[in-house]
Amino acid sequence: MIDSLDSLREEMLARIEQSGSEAEIEQIRVEALGRKGRLTLLLRGLKDLPSDERPRVGEQLNALRQLLETRLQDRLQIVKAQQKEKALREEFIDVTLPGNRGESGHIHPLTLVIDEIIDIFRGMGFEIARGPDIEDDYHNFEALNIPKDHPARDMQDTFFVSDGRLLRTHTSPVQIRTMESRKPPLQVIVPGAVYRHDDDATHSPMFHQVEGFMVDGNIAFSDLKGVLTHFLQRMFSEKAGVRFRPSFFPFTEPSAEIDIQCVICSGDGQAIQQRYCRVCKGSGWLEILGAGMIDPGVFKFVGYDPERVSGFAFGMGVERIAMLKYGIDDIRLFFQNDLRFLRQFG
Ligand code: PHE
């Protein structure tokens, strides 16, 4: 009995010493001290011993039980500490390493300019309208007082889609669509894409315009002048001179082309160091807008009485404004999606 107790002690202590996980320690505990554990069975067998041996053996069994319990407990502590250390080592994160920087996109320069134009006109009470890119002959030409033999209808300018359908050559058809469906007073701007058969450093087959018009009982040319002068000085410079020149459009009468003083040479026609200014070609002025008082013929097409309403309309090219504002000399840069170009517009 005492011999087997000694060998049980040695065996168990050795196994505890070598155990490496909580599960293993628990397994040893059950095997020795569990309900059917080896030591438990020995304790139960005490009652079969002669009564004079019982106290001595009992004492030794209890001593062994206590020893195993403390050793198991100690070993558990050590194993837990080792596991924690291992986890800390393996799951180490160096928070001082540089992170992965996410790519952030940019607003396209044309969108920036359109948004700025919209902002300025919103400030004057204009609302925004849109129309279809694929138009019919009536809205793009006919109702705008552009007769059948007008050169603007030439195959060379207009992209025809199918009979009677074409890609709008300007945003002016949205004047017609708006007036057809609504009554004055109207104060509207129309940003959008337009299409013309044209392709070089300053012309693109698809480009953008912002149309604007104001119709009410008593709109005068002075209203047109005030609105557009305010717009141009907000868009470019408070100090920039604005000039109105007589012009012609079939859908406005009288018509004007509107210039601002050159943003590069500030209007003296000479660029830096007394050299000829290439942007305004030495004139000191830049043409920016077409405009005029809406032709009475147009009002008749939409069912307005030209004796009772009047209005002005204007149209501008967004790419041209963006090129002047940012000093860009080739319109194709806007559409090539070259990130080296696009990244410059925060
Ligand atoms: N639609 C004209 C163009 O594309 C611009 C314009 C609009 C002129 C409104 C006068 C009034 O050139």
XYZ file of C-alpha atoms and ligand atoms in Angstrom:
358
model
C 0.000 0.000 0.000
C 2.635 2.509 1.027
C 4.817 1.483 -1.918
C 2.049 1.996 -4.415
C 1.368 5.366 -2.785
C 4.987 6.385 -3.402
C 4.909 5.375 -7.050
C 1.526 7.119 -7.567
C 3.018 10.297 -6.083
C 6.090 10.170 -8.315
C 4.059 9.464 -11.429
C 1.519 12.193 -10.802
C 4.057 14.850 -9.856
C 6.055 14.085 -13.001
C 2.974 14.319 -15.219
C 1.890 17.573 -13.627
C 5.365 18.962 -14.189
C 5.237 18.094 -17.880
C 1.668 19.186 -18.566
C 1.294 22.024 -21.039
C -2.365 22.994 -21.208
C -5.355 23.657 -19.003
C -7.133 20.659 -20.513
C -4.239 18.363 -19.732
C -4.100 19.562 -16.112
C -7.816 19.001 -15.716
C -7.435 15.499 -17.125
C -4.719 14.676 -14.558
C -6.874 16.069 -11.762
C -9.830 13.875 -12.747
C -7.594 10.828 -13.069
C -6.168 11.302 -9.564
C -8.808 13.114 -7.543
C -12.047 12.723 -9.494
C -14.980 10.636 -8.295
C -13.371 7.511 -9.698
C -9.821 8.854 -9.369
C -6.985 6.639 -8.320
C -6.429 8.429 -5.023
C -10.163 8.617 -4.370
C -10.439 4.845 -4.746
C -7.525 4.369 -2.345
C -9.253 6.628 0.192
C -12.411 4.590 -0.177
C -10.427 1.401 0.380
C -9.288 2.692 3.819
C -12.197 1.080 5.559
C -10.959 -2.403 4.501
C -7.594 -1.907 6.207
C -6.927 -3.251 9.694
C -7.834 -0.516 12.160
C -4.278 -0.048 13.422
C -2.969 0.807 9.956
C -5.824 3.044 9.039
C -4.739 6.359 10.739
C -1.214 6.240 9.342
C -2.237 5.337 5.820
C -5.133 7.779 5.948
C -2.791 10.548 6.979
C -0.467 9.801 4.057
C -3.329 9.635 1.577
C -4.638 13.001 2.742
C -1.156 14.503 2.590
C -0.802 13.231 -0.991
C -4.185 14.647 -1.942
C -3.207 18.062 -0.618
C 0.133 17.921 -2.355
C -1.455 17.047 -5.699
C -4.064 19.779 -5.293
C -1.449 22.475 -4.676
C 0.816 21.255 -7.471
C -2.102 21.170 -9.914
C -3.068 24.664 -8.837
C 0.495 25.966 -9.212
C 0.907 24.306 -12.579
C -2.355 25.827 -13.783
C -1.090 29.291 -12.874
C 2.145 28.731 -14.772
C 0.427 27.334 -17.864
C -2.028 30.243 -17.899
C 0.786 32.758 -17.611
C 2.664 31.046 -20.452
C -0.421 31.098 -22.665
C -0.942 34.786 -22.021
C 2.654 35.556 -22.846
C 2.422 33.563 -26.061
C -0.750 35.353 -27.106
C 0.799 38.719 -26.400
C 3.806 37.775 -28.509
C 1.800 36.388 -31.422
C -0.922 39.009 -31.503
C 1.479 41.918 -31.200
C 0.467 44.952 -33.227
C 2.922 47.771 -33.854
C 0.665 50.770 -33.644
C 3.493 53.039 -34.757
C 3.633 51.481 -38.261
C 2.304 53.774 -41.002
C -1.291 52.883 -41.949
C -2.758 52.179 -45.374
C -3.869 55.486 -46.792
C -7.227 55.274 -48.568
C -7.479 56.874 -52.003
C -9.755 59.884 -51.999
C -11.444 61.032 -55.177
C -11.729 64.531 -56.581
C -14.571 66.484 -58.046
C -14.054 66.834 -61.794
C -13.039 70.406 -62.736
C -16.098 70.784 -64.987
C -18.377 69.742 -62.131
C -16.613 72.272 -59.898
C -17.304 75.037 -62.409
C -20.930 73.973 -63.020
C -21.538 73.884 -59.255
C -20.083 77.345 -58.876
C -22.240 78.722 -61.713
C -25.336 77.119 -60.160
C -24.466 78.615 -56.765
C -24.213 82.147 -58.108
C -27.524 81.943 -59.984
C -29.278 80.267 -57.042
C -28.226 83.302 -55.033
C -30.237 85.435 -57.483
C -33.331 83.217 -57.191
C -32.887 81.019 -60.274
C -34.078 77.403 -60.200
C -32.569 74.465 -62.123
C -34.219 72.607 -65.000
C -32.981 69.837 -67.267
C -33.969 68.405 -70.618
C -33.172 65.384 -72.805
C -29.816 65.047 -74.601
C -31.644 63.454 -77.551
C -33.917 66.131 -78.928
C -36.301 66.546 -81.794
C -35.923 69.037 -84.601
C -38.836 71.079 -83.288
C -37.349 71.870 -79.859
C -33.724 72.182 -80.952
C -34.421 74.377 -84.013
C -37.975 75.072 -85.183
C -39.464 76.554 -82.004
C -36.276 78.546 -81.463
C -36.979 80.404 -84.657
C -34.256 78.579 -86.578
C -35.729 78.080 -90.053
C -35.257 74.960 -92.129
C -32.452 76.422 -94.247
C -30.442 77.843 -91.321
C -26.735 76.920 -91.441
C -26.862 75.682 -87.807
C -28.816 72.655 -89.044
C -26.019 71.683 -91.358
C -24.906 68.053 -91.244
C -21.478 69.359 -90.357
C -22.636 70.704 -86.982
C -25.461 68.447 -85.884
C -25.280 64.770 -84.975
C -28.481 63.168 -86.230
C -29.648 60.031 -84.428
C -32.533 58.923 -86.642
C -35.154 60.754 -88.634
C -36.338 63.686 -86.607
C -34.016 62.846 -83.673
C -30.703 64.528 -82.983
C -28.226 65.201 -80.187
C -29.072 68.666 -78.936
C -26.610 71.254 -80.244
C -27.329 73.651 -77.355
C -29.322 73.814 -74.104
C -31.783 76.335 -75.576
C -34.449 73.644 -76.315
C -35.016 73.508 -72.542
C -36.268 77.119 -72.791
C -38.997 75.808 -75.084
C -39.792 72.726 -72.972
C -40.044 74.813 -69.787
C -42.239 77.520 -71.318
C -44.472 74.906 -72.976
C -45.327 73.361 -69.638
C -45.315 76.398 -67.318
C -46.465 79.989 -67.080
C -44.358 83.047 -66.183
C -42.767 84.225 -63.970
C -39.805 81.954 -64.775
C -36.260 82.260 -63.580
C -34.385 79.144 -64.648
C -30.904 77.857 -65.423
C -30.176 74.671 -67.366
C -26.807 72.943 -67.044
C -26.145 70.067 -69.414
C -24.187 68.339 -72.152
C -24.479 69.429 -75.780
C -23.061 67.954 -78.998
C -21.531 69.380 -82.155
C -19.438 67.932 -84.921
C -16.251 69.723 -83.987
C -12.936 68.485 -82.593
C -9.732 70.422 -81.893
C -7.823 72.019 -78.993
C -10.742 74.341 -78.147
C -13.708 72.303 -79.458
C -15.001 68.947 -78.286
C -17.837 66.943 -79.925
C -19.465 66.791 -76.476
C -19.245 69.776 -74.216
C -21.347 71.552 -71.611
C -23.463 74.659 -71.517
C -25.415 76.507 -68.895
C -28.518 78.117 -70.326
C -30.451 80.726 -68.392
C -33.650 82.649 -68.894
C -36.010 84.936 -67.074
C -39.564 85.631 -68.244
C -42.156 87.885 -66.619
C -44.481 90.789 -67.344
C -41.853 93.432 -67.576
C -38.315 92.176 -68.060
C -35.936 94.626 -69.747
C -32.486 94.500 -71.286
C -31.194 96.264 -68.158
C -32.216 93.173 -66.120
C -30.130 91.000 -68.451
C -27.222 93.395 -68.034
C -27.457 93.452 -64.250
C -27.784 89.672 -63.816
C -24.921 88.800 -66.172
C -22.573 91.522 -64.904
C -23.117 90.283 -61.347
C -22.561 86.669 -62.450
C -19.315 87.395 -64.334
C -17.831 89.494 -61.553
C -18.627 86.786 -58.982
C -17.237 84.089 -61.280
C -14.023 85.863 -62.297
C -13.222 89.095 -60.489
C -15.143 91.977 -58.914
C -12.848 94.317 -60.801
C -13.195 92.699 -64.239
C -14.737 94.963 -66.870
C -17.788 93.565 -68.710
C -18.657 94.553 -72.279
C -21.854 93.973 -74.323
C -21.499 93.794 -78.111
C -24.383 93.613 -80.598
C -24.758 90.158 -82.143
C -27.324 87.865 -83.691
C -29.193 84.736 -82.602
C -32.419 83.600 -84.302
C -34.162 83.192 -80.910
C -33.243 86.562 -79.345
C -33.815 90.147 -80.468
C -31.845 92.220 -79.769
C -28.911 89.866 -79.223
C -25.560 90.443 -77.597
C -22.244 88.794 -77.058
C -20.745 89.510 -73.697
C -17.046 89.811 -72.994
C -15.010 90.163 -69.823
C -11.609 91.723 -69.534
C -8.914 89.135 -70.159
C -8.189 87.103 -67.023
C -4.568 86.615 -68.132
C -3.400 90.123 -69.103
C -6.140 91.979 -67.162
C -7.339 93.703 -70.278
C -4.307 95.448 -71.704
C -3.637 92.900 -74.443
C -0.044 92.565 -73.285
C 0.872 89.515 -71.249
C 3.705 89.216 -68.776
C 6.840 91.162 -69.772
C 5.108 93.230 -72.453
C 4.473 90.226 -74.694
C 1.388 89.771 -76.858
C -1.372 87.960 -74.880
C -2.249 84.700 -76.607
C -5.390 84.011 -74.577
C -7.253 87.163 -75.710
C -5.171 87.470 -78.900
C -4.053 90.914 -77.855
C -7.584 92.344 -77.706
C -7.785 92.499 -73.905
C -11.291 90.937 -73.983
C -12.682 87.404 -73.813
C -16.019 86.378 -75.267
C -17.930 84.462 -72.588
C -21.677 84.524 -73.217
C -24.346 84.737 -75.900
C -27.547 86.432 -74.826
C -30.495 88.582 -75.753
C -34.155 89.392 -75.277
C -36.294 86.362 -76.152
C -37.676 86.828 -79.676
C -41.470 87.395 -79.887
C -41.530 84.603 -82.481
C -40.321 82.143 -79.812
C -43.081 83.247 -77.398
C -45.656 82.508 -80.088
C -44.364 78.942 -80.459
C -44.935 78.270 -76.749
C -48.261 80.067 -76.598
C -47.154 83.167 -74.674
C -48.493 86.576 -75.705
C -45.455 88.716 -76.687
C -47.531 91.832 -75.934
C -47.798 90.801 -72.264
C -44.576 88.997 -71.434
C -40.938 89.684 -72.068
C -37.742 87.968 -71.066
C -34.078 87.460 -71.604
C -32.009 84.338 -72.279
C -28.326 83.553 -72.246
C -26.016 80.619 -72.833
C -22.414 79.938 -71.938
C -19.843 77.222 -72.548
C -18.679 75.559 -69.338
C -15.371 74.224 -70.754
C -14.383 77.657 -71.998
C -15.039 79.200 -68.592
C -13.101 76.393 -66.859
C -10.185 76.807 -69.274
C -9.986 80.540 -68.582
C -10.436 80.137 -64.835
C -7.735 77.469 -64.475
C -5.447 78.445 -67.357
C -6.028 75.197 -69.326
C -5.062 75.385 -72.995
C -6.525 72.144 -74.386
C -10.201 71.176 -73.990
C -9.383 67.478 -74.520
C -7.706 67.328 -71.096
C -11.187 67.389 -69.511
C -12.164 64.099 -71.128
C -8.995 62.008 -71.173
C -9.283 60.940 -67.517
C -5.571 61.491 -66.954
C -5.184 61.397 -63.163
C -2.130 63.685 -63.321
C -4.472 66.363 -64.652
C -7.549 65.571 -62.534
C -5.606 65.390 -59.244
C -4.781 69.073 -59.490
C -8.370 70.003 -58.676
C -8.809 69.418 -54.928
N -27.785 78.693 -77.713
C -26.748 79.636 -78.072
C -25.494 78.859 -78.499
O -25.415 77.684 -78.263
C -26.383 80.527 -76.909
C -27.499 81.428 -76.519
C -28.427 81.052 -75.588
C -27.626 82.703 -77.111
C -29.466 81.883 -75.209
C -28.635 83.552 -76.730
C -29.536 83.139 -75.799
O -24.591 79.423 -79.050
